Short mmCIF file of C-alpha atoms in Angstrom, two decimals:
data_model
loop_
_atom_site.label_atom_id
_atom_site.label_comp_id
_atom_site.label_asym_id
_atom_site.label_seq_id
_atom_site.Cartn_x
_atom_site.Cartn_y
_atom_site.Cartn_z
CA UNK A 11 -3.42 -30.04 200.57
CA UNK A 12 -6.88 -31.41 201.22
CA UNK A 13 -9.54 -33.25 199.31
CA UNK A 14 -11.82 -30.21 199.44
CA UNK A 15 -13.97 -29.05 196.54
CA UNK A 16 -14.51 -32.52 195.11
CA UNK A 17 -15.73 -32.55 191.53
CA UNK A 18 -18.40 -35.16 192.20
CA UNK A 19 -19.31 -38.22 194.17
CA UNK A 20 -17.88 -41.19 192.30
CA UNK A 21 -19.25 -43.94 194.52
CA UNK A 22 -16.96 -46.96 194.71
CA UNK A 23 -19.79 -49.20 195.89
CA UNK A 24 -22.18 -48.77 192.99
CA UNK A 25 -25.60 -50.30 192.85
CA UNK A 26 -26.39 -53.85 193.87
CA UNK A 27 -26.78 -54.66 190.18
CA UNK A 28 -23.34 -53.24 189.37
CA UNK A 29 -21.73 -55.21 192.18
CA UNK A 30 -23.38 -58.38 190.94
CA UNK A 31 -22.07 -57.73 187.41
CA UNK A 32 -18.55 -57.04 188.72
CA UNK A 33 -18.67 -60.32 190.66
CA UNK A 34 -19.61 -62.11 187.44
CA UNK A 35 -16.81 -60.32 185.58
CA UNK A 36 -14.33 -61.43 188.24
CA UNK A 37 -15.47 -65.01 187.83
CA UNK A 38 -15.03 -64.83 184.05
CA UNK A 39 -11.51 -63.41 184.48
CA UNK A 40 -10.58 -66.30 186.79
CA UNK A 41 -11.38 -68.75 183.99
CA UNK A 42 -9.72 -66.81 181.15
CA UNK A 43 -6.57 -68.90 181.20
CA UNK A 44 -8.54 -72.17 181.08
CA UNK A 45 -10.76 -71.27 178.14
CA UNK A 46 -9.84 -67.84 176.65
CA UNK A 47 -12.28 -67.95 173.74
CA UNK A 48 -15.37 -68.77 175.77
CA UNK A 49 -14.62 -66.53 178.74
CA UNK A 50 -13.33 -63.49 176.87
CA UNK A 51 -16.60 -63.35 174.94
CA UNK A 52 -18.44 -63.63 178.25
CA UNK A 53 -16.29 -60.82 179.65
CA UNK A 54 -17.23 -58.48 176.79
CA UNK A 55 -20.91 -59.30 177.20
CA UNK A 56 -20.84 -58.72 180.97
CA UNK A 57 -19.06 -55.37 180.55
CA UNK A 58 -21.73 -53.85 178.28
CA UNK A 59 -23.93 -52.45 181.10
CA UNK A 60 -21.06 -50.15 182.09
CA UNK A 61 -20.71 -48.63 178.63
CA UNK A 62 -22.33 -45.22 178.90
CA UNK A 63 -21.07 -43.27 175.89
CA UNK A 64 -20.87 -43.70 172.14
CA UNK A 65 -17.07 -43.53 172.38
CA UNK A 66 -16.81 -46.53 174.67
CA UNK A 67 -19.57 -48.39 172.86
CA UNK A 68 -17.39 -48.08 169.78
CA UNK A 69 -14.43 -49.33 171.83
CA UNK A 70 -16.36 -52.40 172.95
CA UNK A 71 -17.38 -53.14 169.37
CA UNK A 72 -13.77 -52.75 168.26
CA UNK A 73 -12.50 -55.18 170.92
CA UNK A 74 -15.18 -57.68 169.88
CA UNK A 75 -14.12 -57.37 166.25
CA UNK A 76 -10.45 -57.83 167.16
CA UNK A 77 -11.26 -60.95 169.19
CA UNK A 78 -13.28 -62.48 166.40
CA UNK A 79 -10.43 -62.10 163.87
CA UNK A 80 -8.52 -65.18 165.01
CA UNK A 81 -5.71 -64.68 162.50
CA UNK A 82 -5.19 -61.04 163.45
CA UNK A 83 -2.39 -59.51 165.53
CA UNK A 84 -4.90 -58.05 168.00
CA UNK A 85 -6.36 -61.45 168.87
CA UNK A 86 -2.89 -62.85 169.54
CA UNK A 87 -1.96 -59.77 171.58
CA UNK A 88 -4.91 -60.43 173.93
CA UNK A 89 -3.97 -64.12 174.09
CA UNK A 90 -0.42 -63.15 175.05
CA UNK A 91 -1.72 -61.01 177.93
CA UNK A 92 -4.00 -63.83 179.16
CA UNK A 93 -1.24 -66.43 179.00
CA UNK A 94 1.76 -64.40 180.18
CA UNK A 95 0.34 -62.26 182.99
CA UNK A 96 -0.15 -63.37 186.57
CA UNK A 97 -3.79 -64.03 187.50
CA UNK A 98 -3.83 -61.20 190.05
CA UNK A 99 -2.46 -58.78 187.47
CA UNK A 100 -5.16 -59.88 185.00
CA UNK A 101 -7.82 -59.31 187.67
CA UNK A 102 -6.60 -55.76 188.23
CA UNK A 103 -6.29 -54.98 184.54
CA UNK A 104 -9.90 -55.94 183.94
CA UNK A 105 -11.43 -54.42 187.08
CA UNK A 106 -9.36 -51.26 187.61
CA UNK A 107 -8.21 -50.47 184.08
CA UNK A 108 -11.11 -51.68 181.93
CA UNK A 109 -14.25 -51.61 184.11
CA UNK A 110 -13.59 -48.73 186.52
CA UNK A 111 -11.01 -46.77 184.53
CA UNK A 112 -12.58 -46.98 181.09
CA UNK A 113 -16.11 -48.29 180.84
CA UNK A 114 -17.78 -47.29 184.12
CA UNK A 115 -16.03 -43.91 184.37
CA UNK A 116 -16.80 -42.77 180.84
CA UNK A 117 -20.38 -41.54 181.36
CA UNK A 118 -19.49 -40.11 184.78
CA UNK A 119 -16.58 -38.09 183.36
CA UNK A 120 -18.67 -36.86 180.43
CA UNK A 121 -21.20 -35.51 182.93
CA UNK A 122 -18.46 -33.68 184.85
CA UNK A 123 -17.02 -32.17 181.67
CA UNK A 124 -20.41 -30.75 180.74
CA UNK A 125 -21.21 -29.60 184.27
CA UNK A 126 -17.93 -27.76 184.89
CA UNK A 127 -16.98 -26.81 181.35
CA UNK A 128 -13.48 -28.24 181.78
CA UNK A 129 -11.43 -31.19 180.56
CA UNK A 130 -11.48 -34.23 182.86
CA UNK A 131 -8.43 -36.48 182.45
CA UNK A 132 -8.59 -40.21 181.90
CA UNK A 133 -5.12 -40.55 183.43
CA UNK A 134 -2.74 -38.43 185.51
CA UNK A 135 1.01 -38.37 184.83
CA UNK A 136 2.83 -37.57 188.09
CA UNK A 137 6.49 -36.97 188.94
CA UNK A 138 7.13 -38.26 192.50
CA UNK A 139 10.71 -36.92 192.35
CA UNK A 140 13.19 -35.05 190.19
CA UNK A 141 16.02 -37.28 191.39
CA UNK A 142 17.53 -39.74 188.90
CA UNK A 143 20.43 -42.16 189.04
CA UNK A 144 21.28 -41.54 185.36
CA UNK A 145 22.07 -38.48 183.26
CA UNK A 146 20.75 -39.14 179.76
CA UNK A 147 21.68 -37.03 176.76
CA UNK A 148 19.06 -34.44 175.84
CA UNK A 149 16.88 -35.12 178.92
CA UNK A 150 15.40 -31.98 180.46
CA UNK A 151 15.23 -33.71 183.86
CA UNK A 152 19.03 -33.57 183.95
CA UNK A 153 18.65 -29.83 184.64
CA UNK A 154 16.28 -30.30 187.58
CA UNK A 155 17.01 -29.67 191.23
CA UNK A 156 17.48 -33.29 192.35
CA UNK A 157 15.77 -32.66 195.70
CA UNK A 158 12.24 -31.83 194.58
CA UNK A 159 9.68 -34.40 195.72
CA UNK A 160 5.97 -34.79 196.22
CA UNK A 161 5.41 -36.24 199.68
CA UNK A 162 3.57 -39.50 200.22
CA UNK A 163 0.55 -37.60 201.56
CA UNK A 164 0.56 -35.27 198.54
CA UNK A 165 0.70 -38.21 196.14
CA UNK A 166 -2.05 -39.97 198.08
CA UNK A 167 -4.25 -36.87 197.91
CA UNK A 168 -3.70 -36.45 194.16
CA UNK A 169 -4.74 -40.06 193.56
CA UNK A 170 -7.82 -39.67 195.78
CA UNK A 171 -8.83 -36.47 193.99
CA UNK A 172 -8.31 -38.22 190.66
CA UNK A 173 -10.63 -41.04 191.75
CA UNK A 174 -13.27 -38.47 192.67
CA UNK A 175 -13.16 -37.47 188.99
CA UNK A 176 -13.44 -41.06 187.78
CA UNK A 177 -9.72 -41.47 187.06
CA UNK A 178 -8.35 -44.90 187.94
CA UNK A 179 -5.11 -45.01 185.93
CA UNK A 180 -2.02 -43.20 187.22
CA UNK A 181 1.38 -42.99 185.55
CA UNK A 182 4.66 -41.98 187.19
CA UNK A 183 7.58 -40.27 185.47
CA UNK A 184 10.43 -38.14 186.72
CA UNK A 185 13.34 -38.08 187.36
CA UNK A 186 13.46 -41.80 187.98
CA UNK A 187 10.25 -42.63 189.86
CA UNK A 188 11.61 -45.88 191.31
CA UNK A 189 13.91 -43.89 193.56
CA UNK A 190 10.61 -43.62 195.50
CA UNK A 191 9.63 -47.27 194.96
CA UNK A 192 8.73 -47.97 198.59
CA UNK A 193 6.22 -45.11 198.63
CA UNK A 194 4.87 -46.10 195.22
CA UNK A 195 4.28 -49.67 196.40
CA UNK A 196 2.41 -48.36 199.45
CA UNK A 197 0.21 -46.23 197.21
CA UNK A 198 -0.53 -49.15 194.90
CA UNK A 199 -1.46 -51.29 197.90
CA UNK A 200 -3.66 -48.56 199.39
CA UNK A 201 -5.48 -47.87 196.10
CA UNK A 202 -6.23 -51.37 194.89
CA UNK A 203 -9.08 -50.03 192.79
CA UNK A 204 -6.54 -48.28 190.53
CA UNK A 205 -3.91 -49.32 188.01
CA UNK A 206 -0.44 -47.76 188.19
CA UNK A 207 2.40 -47.58 185.69
CA UNK A 208 5.86 -46.04 185.80
CA UNK A 209 8.24 -44.93 183.09
CA UNK A 210 11.57 -46.29 184.29
CA UNK A 211 15.17 -46.70 183.20
CA UNK A 212 14.93 -50.19 184.71
CA UNK A 213 18.14 -50.11 186.70
CA UNK A 214 16.49 -50.16 190.16
CA UNK A 215 14.31 -53.26 189.68
CA UNK A 216 15.51 -56.29 191.62
CA UNK A 217 14.08 -59.63 192.80
CA UNK A 218 12.73 -58.26 196.08
CA UNK A 219 10.88 -55.46 194.29
CA UNK A 220 9.51 -57.87 191.68
CA UNK A 221 8.07 -60.06 194.44
CA UNK A 222 6.33 -57.03 195.95
CA UNK A 223 4.93 -56.07 192.56
CA UNK A 224 3.53 -59.58 192.22
CA UNK A 225 1.91 -59.23 195.63
CA UNK A 226 0.13 -55.91 194.95
CA UNK A 227 -0.74 -56.86 191.36
CA UNK A 228 -1.70 -53.39 190.05
CA UNK A 229 1.62 -51.87 189.01
CA UNK A 230 3.15 -52.04 185.52
CA UNK A 231 6.10 -50.47 183.71
CA UNK A 232 7.24 -48.82 180.51
CA UNK A 233 10.99 -49.35 180.14
CA UNK A 234 12.82 -46.44 178.54
CA UNK A 235 15.01 -47.87 175.79
CA UNK A 236 16.42 -46.49 172.54
CA UNK A 237 17.15 -49.66 170.61
CA UNK A 238 19.72 -52.44 170.91
CA UNK A 239 22.85 -52.13 173.04
CA UNK A 240 24.85 -49.15 171.83
CA UNK A 241 21.82 -47.03 170.90
CA UNK A 242 20.53 -47.19 174.49
CA UNK A 243 23.93 -47.05 176.18
CA UNK A 244 25.04 -44.09 174.09
CA UNK A 245 22.20 -41.99 175.46
CA UNK A 246 21.73 -43.52 178.92
CA UNK A 247 25.15 -44.81 179.95
CA UNK A 248 27.29 -47.91 179.54
CA UNK A 249 25.64 -51.14 180.67
CA UNK A 250 22.11 -49.69 180.93
CA UNK A 251 20.73 -51.82 178.08
CA UNK A 252 21.80 -55.04 179.82
CA UNK A 253 20.21 -53.88 183.09
CA UNK A 254 16.94 -53.13 181.31
CA UNK A 255 16.89 -56.64 179.82
CA UNK A 256 17.59 -58.16 183.25
CA UNK A 257 14.67 -56.18 184.70
CA UNK A 258 12.37 -57.35 181.89
CA UNK A 259 13.33 -60.96 182.58
CA UNK A 260 12.47 -60.51 186.26
CA UNK A 261 9.06 -58.97 185.59
CA UNK A 262 8.21 -61.63 183.01
CA UNK A 263 9.07 -64.30 185.58
CA UNK A 264 6.50 -62.83 188.00
CA UNK A 265 3.81 -62.12 185.38
CA UNK A 266 3.93 -58.33 185.74
CA UNK A 267 2.58 -56.21 182.88
CA UNK A 268 5.23 -54.15 181.08
CA UNK A 269 6.24 -52.74 177.74
CA UNK A 270 8.83 -50.40 176.33
CA UNK A 271 8.93 -46.66 175.78
CA UNK A 272 11.26 -45.50 173.03
CA UNK A 273 12.18 -41.98 172.03
CA UNK A 274 13.05 -42.06 168.35
CA UNK A 275 15.51 -39.48 167.10
CA UNK A 276 17.34 -38.60 163.91
CA UNK A 277 20.02 -41.07 165.01
CA UNK A 278 18.06 -44.15 166.13
CA UNK A 279 14.72 -44.07 164.28
CA UNK A 280 15.54 -47.09 162.10
CA UNK A 281 16.90 -49.02 165.08
CA UNK A 282 13.62 -48.46 166.95
CA UNK A 283 11.42 -48.86 163.88
CA UNK A 284 12.57 -52.36 162.95
CA UNK A 285 11.13 -55.87 163.14
CA UNK A 286 14.34 -57.08 164.74
CA UNK A 287 13.92 -54.74 167.70
CA UNK A 288 10.15 -55.19 168.10
CA UNK A 289 10.41 -58.98 167.91
CA UNK A 290 13.15 -58.97 170.54
CA UNK A 291 11.03 -56.78 172.84
CA UNK A 292 8.08 -59.17 172.48
CA UNK A 293 10.37 -62.13 173.17
CA UNK A 294 11.42 -60.43 176.41
CA UNK A 295 7.74 -60.06 177.39
CA UNK A 296 6.72 -56.55 176.29
CA UNK A 297 2.96 -56.33 175.72
CA UNK A 298 2.95 -52.71 174.54
CA UNK A 299 5.19 -50.06 173.03
CA UNK A 300 4.79 -46.32 173.50
CA UNK A 301 6.76 -44.34 170.96
CA UNK A 302 7.76 -40.70 171.34
CA UNK A 303 9.78 -38.42 169.15
CA UNK A 304 12.51 -36.15 170.44
CA UNK A 305 11.40 -32.69 171.64
CA UNK A 306 14.09 -30.00 172.21
CA UNK A 307 13.17 -28.77 175.69
CA UNK A 308 15.56 -26.98 178.06
CA UNK A 309 19.01 -25.43 177.81
CA UNK A 310 20.69 -28.80 177.22
CA UNK A 311 18.37 -29.73 174.34
CA UNK A 312 19.95 -31.05 171.16
CA UNK A 313 17.81 -29.81 168.22
CA UNK A 314 19.78 -32.03 165.83
CA UNK A 315 18.12 -35.06 167.46
CA UNK A 316 14.71 -34.02 166.09
CA UNK A 317 13.63 -36.32 163.27
CA UNK A 318 13.35 -34.91 159.77
CA UNK A 319 9.96 -35.06 158.00
CA UNK A 320 11.23 -38.02 155.98
CA UNK A 321 12.27 -39.87 159.14
CA UNK A 322 8.94 -39.18 160.83
CA UNK A 323 7.16 -40.42 157.71
CA UNK A 324 9.24 -43.62 157.89
CA UNK A 325 7.96 -44.19 161.45
CA UNK A 326 4.38 -43.49 160.35
CA UNK A 327 4.51 -46.25 157.75
CA UNK A 328 6.48 -48.67 159.92
CA UNK A 329 4.14 -48.42 162.92
CA UNK A 330 0.97 -48.75 160.85
CA UNK A 331 2.38 -51.83 159.14
CA UNK A 332 3.70 -53.35 162.39
CA UNK A 333 0.27 -53.11 164.02
CA UNK A 334 -1.15 -55.46 161.40
CA UNK A 335 1.51 -58.10 162.03
CA UNK A 336 2.69 -57.93 165.64
CA UNK A 337 0.79 -59.12 168.74
CA UNK A 338 1.55 -55.99 170.74
CA UNK A 339 -0.27 -52.72 171.46
CA UNK A 340 1.68 -50.03 169.59
CA UNK A 341 1.15 -46.29 169.99
CA UNK A 342 3.13 -43.47 168.36
CA UNK A 343 2.04 -40.35 170.23
CA UNK A 344 2.97 -37.93 167.44
CA UNK A 345 1.76 -39.94 164.45
CA UNK A 346 -1.43 -41.44 165.90
CA UNK A 347 -3.56 -38.34 166.40
CA UNK A 348 -6.22 -39.71 164.05
CA UNK A 349 -7.09 -42.38 166.62
CA UNK A 350 -7.72 -39.88 169.44
CA UNK A 351 -8.82 -36.75 167.51
CA UNK A 352 -5.58 -34.85 167.97
CA UNK A 353 -3.74 -33.72 171.10
CA UNK A 354 -4.75 -35.51 174.32
CA UNK A 355 -3.07 -33.08 176.75
CA UNK A 356 -4.42 -30.23 178.85
CA UNK A 357 -6.61 -32.66 180.76
CA UNK A 358 -8.48 -33.81 177.64
CA UNK A 359 -7.16 -37.32 178.27
CA UNK A 360 -4.26 -36.60 180.57
CA UNK A 361 -2.30 -33.90 182.39
CA UNK A 362 1.08 -33.71 184.11
CA UNK A 363 1.97 -32.81 187.71
CA UNK A 364 5.66 -32.25 188.25
CA UNK A 365 7.60 -32.91 191.46
CA UNK A 366 7.17 -29.28 192.54
CA UNK A 367 3.39 -29.66 192.27
CA UNK A 368 2.97 -27.55 189.12
CA UNK A 369 -0.02 -28.75 187.10
CA UNK A 370 1.08 -28.71 183.45
CA UNK A 371 -0.92 -29.57 180.33
CA UNK A 372 1.69 -32.08 179.14
CA UNK A 373 4.98 -33.65 180.17
CA UNK A 374 6.57 -31.74 177.28
CA UNK A 375 4.91 -28.37 177.99
CA UNK A 376 6.59 -26.84 181.02
CA UNK A 377 4.24 -23.92 181.65
CA UNK A 378 1.56 -23.59 184.28
CA UNK A 379 -0.61 -21.21 186.26
CA UNK A 380 -1.54 -23.56 189.10
CA UNK A 381 0.10 -25.71 191.76
CA UNK A 382 -1.50 -28.72 193.42
CA UNK A 383 -0.05 -27.65 196.78
CA UNK A 384 -2.11 -24.46 196.66
CA UNK A 385 -5.47 -25.69 195.37
CA UNK A 386 -7.55 -28.80 194.67
CA UNK A 387 -7.00 -30.59 191.38
CA UNK A 388 -10.34 -29.48 189.96
CA UNK A 389 -9.37 -25.82 190.47
CA UNK A 390 -5.96 -26.44 188.86
CA UNK A 391 -7.72 -27.80 185.77
CA UNK A 392 -9.67 -24.53 185.59
CA UNK A 393 -6.46 -22.51 185.16
CA UNK A 394 -6.41 -20.24 182.08
CA UNK A 395 -3.83 -22.33 180.19
CA UNK A 396 -6.01 -25.45 180.42
CA UNK A 397 -9.06 -23.50 179.32
CA UNK A 398 -7.06 -22.27 176.31
CA UNK A 399 -6.21 -25.88 175.50
CA UNK A 400 -9.87 -26.88 175.70
CA UNK A 401 -10.92 -23.98 173.49
CA UNK A 402 -8.29 -24.67 170.82
CA UNK A 403 -8.31 -28.48 170.64
CA UNK A 404 -7.80 -30.01 168.17
CA UNK A 405 -4.96 -27.71 167.18
CA UNK A 406 -5.12 -28.82 163.56
CA UNK A 407 -7.77 -30.43 161.35
CA UNK A 408 -5.00 -32.74 160.17
CA UNK A 409 -4.55 -35.11 163.12
CA UNK A 410 -1.10 -36.05 161.83
CA UNK A 411 -0.17 -32.58 163.07
CA UNK A 412 -1.61 -32.82 166.61
CA UNK A 413 1.01 -31.21 168.85
CA UNK A 414 0.89 -27.51 169.80
CA UNK A 415 4.68 -27.46 170.23
CA UNK A 416 6.11 -29.67 167.51
CA UNK A 417 3.43 -29.23 164.83
CA UNK A 418 1.64 -25.95 165.62
CA UNK A 419 4.14 -23.90 167.64
CA UNK A 420 2.33 -20.64 166.99
CA UNK A 421 -0.65 -22.13 168.89
CA UNK A 422 1.41 -22.93 171.97
CA UNK A 423 3.02 -19.50 171.98
CA UNK A 424 -0.39 -17.83 171.72
CA UNK A 425 -1.96 -19.95 174.50
CA UNK A 426 0.89 -19.46 176.98
CA UNK A 427 1.09 -15.72 176.39
CA UNK A 428 -2.68 -15.23 176.52
CA UNK A 429 -3.09 -17.29 179.70
CA UNK A 430 -0.19 -15.71 181.58
CA UNK A 431 1.25 -19.15 182.40
CA UNK A 432 4.87 -19.14 183.56
CA UNK A 433 7.79 -21.45 182.90
CA UNK A 434 8.07 -24.32 185.37
CA UNK A 435 11.62 -25.23 184.36
CA UNK A 436 13.55 -25.08 187.67
CA UNK A 437 16.82 -23.84 186.17
CA UNK A 438 16.29 -22.71 182.60
CA UNK A 439 13.15 -20.54 182.64
CA UNK A 440 12.63 -20.94 178.93
CA UNK A 441 10.46 -18.27 177.36
CA UNK A 442 7.78 -19.81 175.16
CA UNK A 443 8.98 -17.73 172.19
CA UNK A 444 12.46 -19.23 172.55
CA UNK A 445 11.08 -22.77 172.87
CA UNK A 446 8.79 -22.54 169.85
CA UNK A 447 11.52 -20.98 167.72
CA UNK A 448 13.31 -24.36 167.86
CA UNK A 449 10.39 -26.19 166.25
CA UNK A 450 9.02 -23.56 163.87
CA UNK A 451 10.98 -24.61 160.77
CA UNK A 452 10.50 -28.33 161.37
CA UNK A 453 6.75 -27.86 161.83
CA UNK A 454 6.48 -26.18 158.42
CA UNK A 455 8.54 -28.93 156.78
CA UNK A 456 6.42 -31.65 158.37
CA UNK A 457 3.18 -29.91 157.37
CA UNK A 458 3.83 -30.56 153.67
CA UNK A 459 4.46 -34.27 154.27
CA UNK A 460 1.65 -34.69 156.83
CA UNK A 461 -0.94 -32.99 154.61
CA UNK A 462 -0.04 -35.39 151.79
CA UNK A 463 -0.37 -38.42 154.11
CA UNK A 464 -3.65 -37.15 155.52
CA UNK A 465 -5.16 -36.67 152.09
CA UNK A 466 -3.99 -40.09 150.91
CA UNK A 467 -4.96 -42.18 153.94
CA UNK A 468 -7.32 -40.41 156.34
CA UNK A 469 -9.56 -37.86 154.66
CA UNK A 470 -12.42 -40.37 154.44
CA UNK A 471 -12.04 -41.83 157.93
#
């Protein structure tokens, strides 16, 4: 695989003026811990020249508003990050994640979208390996051939091609990505202009690895956890919860950025959606929480774990209330479509590359018509399935029903069949009609509840 057919020329050097601004930004970041109020305001002001689109202008204005509300949860969330993170991690978050990955890249990526007529992702989700040291209930990765891997050179090329498109944030999943932690550290060190994150079960993080993370400074984590003790151990194995907490303590000690990723199900939704759990996670050092709901993918799927409409509604209200009170970034990927105009997959904001190299629209949509080992990334994004995504997004005018699988299964079935995409499941080649049949009834039940919520809370947004 080569870097041929680059989408554009995303110069890392920039103009002399840009470099001077970045130097000033770096200086402001260095003084954040000494005087957060003064220097955060300076940071926002210095960043404005990079804001090239209305979307990111709005984002800058929102951050300014959050910072000015000194009694708000958002202000205290930013203060937590400034006070708890290592200085080198803070530097990377501002430069790679905020300046290069969000502000500076926005106008560049908009130009590419218009020029090529395709989605350009803000982040890439990549599986370095299918191997995992656990076997969690209901996880589709448990079915995978444990020997599929993307080589170091293939991962390096994907990251380089992503940077050519203005992407500077890369997320690893799996399998358990930290089975490849030596390679992932090398990639983070090589691409210091990027920010990396891994979804992890947390059991492979030790003191030596934490020291290396502190050294490279641009690698964070989302710990997979299902609630206190028994809720996590029941799904992931005895003793896993305690190992996750030990790993969090280590990363907090070294000032590494991390949060938690929870899959809420019909069994644990109240355990996840509780002040007791969220407060404990913040106490351990979590700065963000990414919430997912259970999706019945693969032959070992357990449809009974899908939340009912009433349970999903409970999470909708809990998360929206928690955001107002808790100094943590909270995102519920199935109930927060109104903040991102629906589904973000298919390259609109992100895409997924599995360990076989298949370029999929989403981590939960295992169908593809392109492989990164056969073509450049830009060509893979032009595959018919991705073009169908682009044409059909958003999949519903009600952004509380964003997902083409869980909320609009007829849309997913239509797109896969029309595009000729094939199943990428290594063992269970699940036909899209069989997959969507599992969610059809639940999608209709949720529609009635979601339409009521949309009319009550979001119609005038």
